[in-house]
PDB file of C-alpha atoms and ligand atoms in Angstrom:
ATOM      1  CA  UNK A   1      90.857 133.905 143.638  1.00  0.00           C
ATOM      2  CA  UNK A   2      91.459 130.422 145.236  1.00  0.00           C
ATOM      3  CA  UNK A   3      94.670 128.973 146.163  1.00  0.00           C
ATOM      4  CA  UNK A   4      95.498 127.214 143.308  1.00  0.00           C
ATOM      5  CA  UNK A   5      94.908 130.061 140.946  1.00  0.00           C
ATOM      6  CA  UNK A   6      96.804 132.228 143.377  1.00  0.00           C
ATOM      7  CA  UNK A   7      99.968 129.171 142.931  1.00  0.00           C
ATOM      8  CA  UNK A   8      99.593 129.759 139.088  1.00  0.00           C
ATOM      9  CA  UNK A   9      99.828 133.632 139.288  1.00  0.00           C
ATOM     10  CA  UNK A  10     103.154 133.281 141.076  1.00  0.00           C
ATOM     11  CA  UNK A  11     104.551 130.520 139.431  1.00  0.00           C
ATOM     12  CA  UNK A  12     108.200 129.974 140.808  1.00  0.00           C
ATOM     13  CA  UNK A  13     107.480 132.062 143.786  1.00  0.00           C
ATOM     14  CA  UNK A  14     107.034 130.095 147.028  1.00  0.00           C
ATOM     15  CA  UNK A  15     103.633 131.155 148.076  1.00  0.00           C
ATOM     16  CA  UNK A  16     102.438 129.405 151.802  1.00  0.00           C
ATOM     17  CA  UNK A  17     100.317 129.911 154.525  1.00  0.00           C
ATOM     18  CA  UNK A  18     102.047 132.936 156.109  1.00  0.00           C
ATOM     19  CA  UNK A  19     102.685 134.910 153.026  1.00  0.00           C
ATOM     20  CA  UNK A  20      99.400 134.392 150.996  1.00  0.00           C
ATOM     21  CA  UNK A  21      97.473 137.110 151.955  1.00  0.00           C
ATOM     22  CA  UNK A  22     100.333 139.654 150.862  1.00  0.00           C
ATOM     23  CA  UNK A  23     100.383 138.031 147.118  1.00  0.00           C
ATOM     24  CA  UNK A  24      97.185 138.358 147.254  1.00  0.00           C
ATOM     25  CA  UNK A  25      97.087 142.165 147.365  1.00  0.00           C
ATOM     26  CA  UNK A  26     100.061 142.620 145.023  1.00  0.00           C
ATOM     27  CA  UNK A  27      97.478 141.374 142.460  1.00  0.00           C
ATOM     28  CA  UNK A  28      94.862 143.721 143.540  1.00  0.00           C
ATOM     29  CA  UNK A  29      97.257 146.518 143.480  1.00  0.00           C
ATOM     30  CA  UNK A  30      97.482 146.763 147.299  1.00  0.00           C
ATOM     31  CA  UNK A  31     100.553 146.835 149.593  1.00  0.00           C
ATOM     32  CA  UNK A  32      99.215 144.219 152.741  1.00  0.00           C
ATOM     33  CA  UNK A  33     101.234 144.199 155.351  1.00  0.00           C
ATOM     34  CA  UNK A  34     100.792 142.289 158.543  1.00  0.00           C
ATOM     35  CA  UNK A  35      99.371 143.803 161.872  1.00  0.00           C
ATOM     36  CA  UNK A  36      98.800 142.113 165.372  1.00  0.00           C
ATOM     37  CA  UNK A  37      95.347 142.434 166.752  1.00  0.00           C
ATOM     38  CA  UNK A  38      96.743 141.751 170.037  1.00  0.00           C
ATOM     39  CA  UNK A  39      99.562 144.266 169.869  1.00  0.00           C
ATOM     40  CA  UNK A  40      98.998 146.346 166.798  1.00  0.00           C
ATOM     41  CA  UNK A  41     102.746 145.760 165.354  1.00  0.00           C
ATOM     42  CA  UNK A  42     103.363 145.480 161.906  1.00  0.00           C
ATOM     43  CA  UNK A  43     106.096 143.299 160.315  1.00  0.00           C
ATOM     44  CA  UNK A  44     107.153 142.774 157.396  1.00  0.00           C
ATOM     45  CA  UNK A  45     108.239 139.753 155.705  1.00  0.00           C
ATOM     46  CA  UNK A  46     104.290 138.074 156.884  1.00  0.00           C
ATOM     47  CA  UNK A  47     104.936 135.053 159.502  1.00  0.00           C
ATOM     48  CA  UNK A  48     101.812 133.371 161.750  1.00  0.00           C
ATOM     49  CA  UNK A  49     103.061 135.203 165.197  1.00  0.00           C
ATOM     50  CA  UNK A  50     103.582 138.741 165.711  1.00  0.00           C
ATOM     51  CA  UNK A  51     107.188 138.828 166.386  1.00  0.00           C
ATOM     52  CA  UNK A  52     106.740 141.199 169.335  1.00  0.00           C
ATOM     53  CA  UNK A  53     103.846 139.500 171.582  1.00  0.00           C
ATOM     54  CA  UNK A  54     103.663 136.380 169.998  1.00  0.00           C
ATOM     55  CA  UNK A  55     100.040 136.375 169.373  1.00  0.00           C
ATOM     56  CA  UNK A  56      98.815 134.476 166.742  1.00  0.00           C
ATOM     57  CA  UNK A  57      95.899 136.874 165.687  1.00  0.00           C
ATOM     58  CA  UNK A  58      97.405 138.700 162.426  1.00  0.00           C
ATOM     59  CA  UNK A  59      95.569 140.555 159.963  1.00  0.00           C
ATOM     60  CA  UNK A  60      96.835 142.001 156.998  1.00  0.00           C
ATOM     61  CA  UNK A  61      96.115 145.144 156.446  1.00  0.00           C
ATOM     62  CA  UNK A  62      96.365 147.946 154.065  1.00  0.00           C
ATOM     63  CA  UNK A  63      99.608 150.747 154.381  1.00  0.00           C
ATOM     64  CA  UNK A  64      99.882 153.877 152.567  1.00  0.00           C
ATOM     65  CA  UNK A  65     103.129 152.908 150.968  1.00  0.00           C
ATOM     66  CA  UNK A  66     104.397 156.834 152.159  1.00  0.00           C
ATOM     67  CA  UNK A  67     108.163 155.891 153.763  1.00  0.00           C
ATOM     68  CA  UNK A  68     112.081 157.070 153.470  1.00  0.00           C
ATOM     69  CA  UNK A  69     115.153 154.744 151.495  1.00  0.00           C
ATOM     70  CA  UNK A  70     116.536 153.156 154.166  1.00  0.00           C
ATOM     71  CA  UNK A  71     119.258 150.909 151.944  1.00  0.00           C
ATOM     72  CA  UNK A  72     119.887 151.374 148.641  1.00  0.00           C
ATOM     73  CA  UNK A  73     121.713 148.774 146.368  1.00  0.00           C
ATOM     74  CA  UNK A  74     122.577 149.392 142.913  1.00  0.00           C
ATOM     75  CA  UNK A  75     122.917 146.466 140.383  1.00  0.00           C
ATOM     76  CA  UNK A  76     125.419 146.417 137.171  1.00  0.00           C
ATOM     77  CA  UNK A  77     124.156 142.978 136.043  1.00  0.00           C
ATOM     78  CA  UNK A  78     121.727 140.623 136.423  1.00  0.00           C
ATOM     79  CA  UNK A  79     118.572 138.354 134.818  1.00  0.00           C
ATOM     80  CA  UNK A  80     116.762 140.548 132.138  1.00  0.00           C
ATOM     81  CA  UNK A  81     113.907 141.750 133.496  1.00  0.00           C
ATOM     82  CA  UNK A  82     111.091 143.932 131.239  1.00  0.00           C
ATOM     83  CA  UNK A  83     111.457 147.639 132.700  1.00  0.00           C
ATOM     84  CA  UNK A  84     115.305 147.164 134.286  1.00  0.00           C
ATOM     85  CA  UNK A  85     118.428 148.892 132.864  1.00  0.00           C
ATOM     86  CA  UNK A  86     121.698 147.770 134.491  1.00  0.00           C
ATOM     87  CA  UNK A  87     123.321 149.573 132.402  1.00  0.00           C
ATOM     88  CA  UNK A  88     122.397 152.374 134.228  1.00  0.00           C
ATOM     89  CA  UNK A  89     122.161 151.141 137.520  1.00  0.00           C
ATOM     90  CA  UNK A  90     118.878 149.484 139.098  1.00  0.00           C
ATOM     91  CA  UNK A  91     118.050 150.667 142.792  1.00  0.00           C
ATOM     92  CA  UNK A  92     117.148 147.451 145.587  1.00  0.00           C
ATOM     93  CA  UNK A  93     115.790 149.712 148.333  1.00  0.00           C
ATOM     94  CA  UNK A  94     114.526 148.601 151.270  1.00  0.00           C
ATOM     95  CA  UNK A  95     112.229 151.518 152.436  1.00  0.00           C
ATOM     96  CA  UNK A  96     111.013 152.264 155.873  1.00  0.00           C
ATOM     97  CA  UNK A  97     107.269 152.652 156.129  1.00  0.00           C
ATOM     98  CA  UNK A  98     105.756 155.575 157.999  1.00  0.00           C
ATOM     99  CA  UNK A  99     103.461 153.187 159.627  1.00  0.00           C
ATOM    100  CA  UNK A 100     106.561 152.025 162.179  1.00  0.00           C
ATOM    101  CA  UNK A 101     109.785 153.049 162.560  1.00  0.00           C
ATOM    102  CA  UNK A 102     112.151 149.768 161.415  1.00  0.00           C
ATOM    103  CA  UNK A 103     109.134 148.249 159.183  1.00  0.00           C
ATOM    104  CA  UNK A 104     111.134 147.739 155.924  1.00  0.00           C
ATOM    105  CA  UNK A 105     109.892 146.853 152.744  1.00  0.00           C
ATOM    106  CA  UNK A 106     112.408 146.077 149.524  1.00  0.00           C
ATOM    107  CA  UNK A 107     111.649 147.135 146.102  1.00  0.00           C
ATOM    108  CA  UNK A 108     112.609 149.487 143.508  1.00  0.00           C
ATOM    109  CA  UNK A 109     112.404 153.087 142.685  1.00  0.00           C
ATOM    110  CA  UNK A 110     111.641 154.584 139.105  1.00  0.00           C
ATOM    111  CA  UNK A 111     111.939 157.728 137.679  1.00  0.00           C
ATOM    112  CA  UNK A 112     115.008 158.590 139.066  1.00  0.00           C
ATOM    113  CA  UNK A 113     118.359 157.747 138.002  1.00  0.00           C
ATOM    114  CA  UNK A 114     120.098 154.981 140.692  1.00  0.00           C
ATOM    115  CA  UNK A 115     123.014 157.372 141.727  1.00  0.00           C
ATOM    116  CA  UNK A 116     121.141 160.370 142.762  1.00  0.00           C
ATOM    117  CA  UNK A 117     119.078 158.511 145.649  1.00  0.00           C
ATOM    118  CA  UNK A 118     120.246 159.312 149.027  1.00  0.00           C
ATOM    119  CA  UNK A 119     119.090 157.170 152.250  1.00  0.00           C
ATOM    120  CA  UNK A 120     116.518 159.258 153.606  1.00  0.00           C
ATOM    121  CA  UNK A 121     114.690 160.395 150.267  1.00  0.00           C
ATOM    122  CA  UNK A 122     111.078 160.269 150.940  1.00  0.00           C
ATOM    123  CA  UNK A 123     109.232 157.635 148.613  1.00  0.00           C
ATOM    124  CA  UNK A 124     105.819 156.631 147.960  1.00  0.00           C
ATOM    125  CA  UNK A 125     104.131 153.318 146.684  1.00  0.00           C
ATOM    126  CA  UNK A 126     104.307 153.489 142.795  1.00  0.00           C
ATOM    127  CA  UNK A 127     102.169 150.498 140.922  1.00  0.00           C
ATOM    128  CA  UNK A 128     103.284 149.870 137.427  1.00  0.00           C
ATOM    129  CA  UNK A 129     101.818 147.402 134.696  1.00  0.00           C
ATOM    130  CA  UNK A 130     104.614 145.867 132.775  1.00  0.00           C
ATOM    131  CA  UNK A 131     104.216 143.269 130.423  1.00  0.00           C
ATOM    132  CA  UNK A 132     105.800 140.140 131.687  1.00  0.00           C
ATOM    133  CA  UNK A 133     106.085 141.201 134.920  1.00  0.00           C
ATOM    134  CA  UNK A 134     103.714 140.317 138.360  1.00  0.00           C
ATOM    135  CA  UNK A 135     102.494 143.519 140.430  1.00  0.00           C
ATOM    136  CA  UNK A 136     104.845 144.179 142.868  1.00  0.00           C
ATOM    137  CA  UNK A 137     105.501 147.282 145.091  1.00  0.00           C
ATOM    138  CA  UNK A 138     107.558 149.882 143.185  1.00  0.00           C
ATOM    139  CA  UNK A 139     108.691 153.398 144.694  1.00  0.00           C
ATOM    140  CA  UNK A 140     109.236 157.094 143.603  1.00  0.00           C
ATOM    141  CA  UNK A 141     110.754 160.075 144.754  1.00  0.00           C
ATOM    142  CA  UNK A 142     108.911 162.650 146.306  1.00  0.00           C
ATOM    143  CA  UNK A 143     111.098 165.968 145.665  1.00  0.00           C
TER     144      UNK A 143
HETATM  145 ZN1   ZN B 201     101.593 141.486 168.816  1.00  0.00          ZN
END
């Protein structure tokens, strides 16, 4: 996929340099996050420099998607979106990835109702096709 098809996919997205690579992978179905060659530290959202040692050798680079619910948020209301019930609450996590301690990603987790998650639930990459909707990372329980 070349850049411009890559701008059409995410239409209304702000797709540059830094965070390319990432969108990329969403639309192969892989979580990329970025990690220093210099260093080896992930972070998450992508920038050019690793925010620890300043190199500017980054390569994204496949996780597991395995973490814990570090913050959950739960919406009432909001933009319809296909799949989302505020009604019932929608979980914004941000979930810690095993691959780091403090390397967050946000999202959302399914198949659980909103109330019942607890910081510290373990979650694991989920990737669900929804009609209108872009890949993006989704989580689940694991009980
Ligand atoms: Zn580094």
């Amino acid at each position: 996929m070349n850049d411009e098809e890559l701008l059409d996919a995410f239409g209304g997205v702000r797709i540059d340099h830094d965070n390319a690579a990432y969108h990329r992978g969403l639309l192969e179905r892989r979580l990329l996050i970025n990690r220093c060659d210099s260093c080896a530290a992930w972070h998450h959202p992508p920038r050019s420099v690793c925010p620890r040692c300043w190199s500017r050798s980054i390569t994204p680079t496949d996780v597991a998607g395995d973490g814990f619910l570090a913050l959950i948020t739960i919406l009432r209301q909001g933009p319809p979106q296909p799949g989302v019930d505020y009604a019932a609450g929608h979980a914004l996590v941000a979930v810690e990835l095993d691959e780091q301690p403090g390397l967050r990603i946000a999202g959302t987790v399914v198949g659980a109702p909103a109330e019942q998650l607890r910081v510290g639930d373990r979650v694991r990459l989920l990737w669900r096709d929804l009609p209108g909707r872009l890949p993006r990372p989704d989580f689940e329980v694991v009980r």
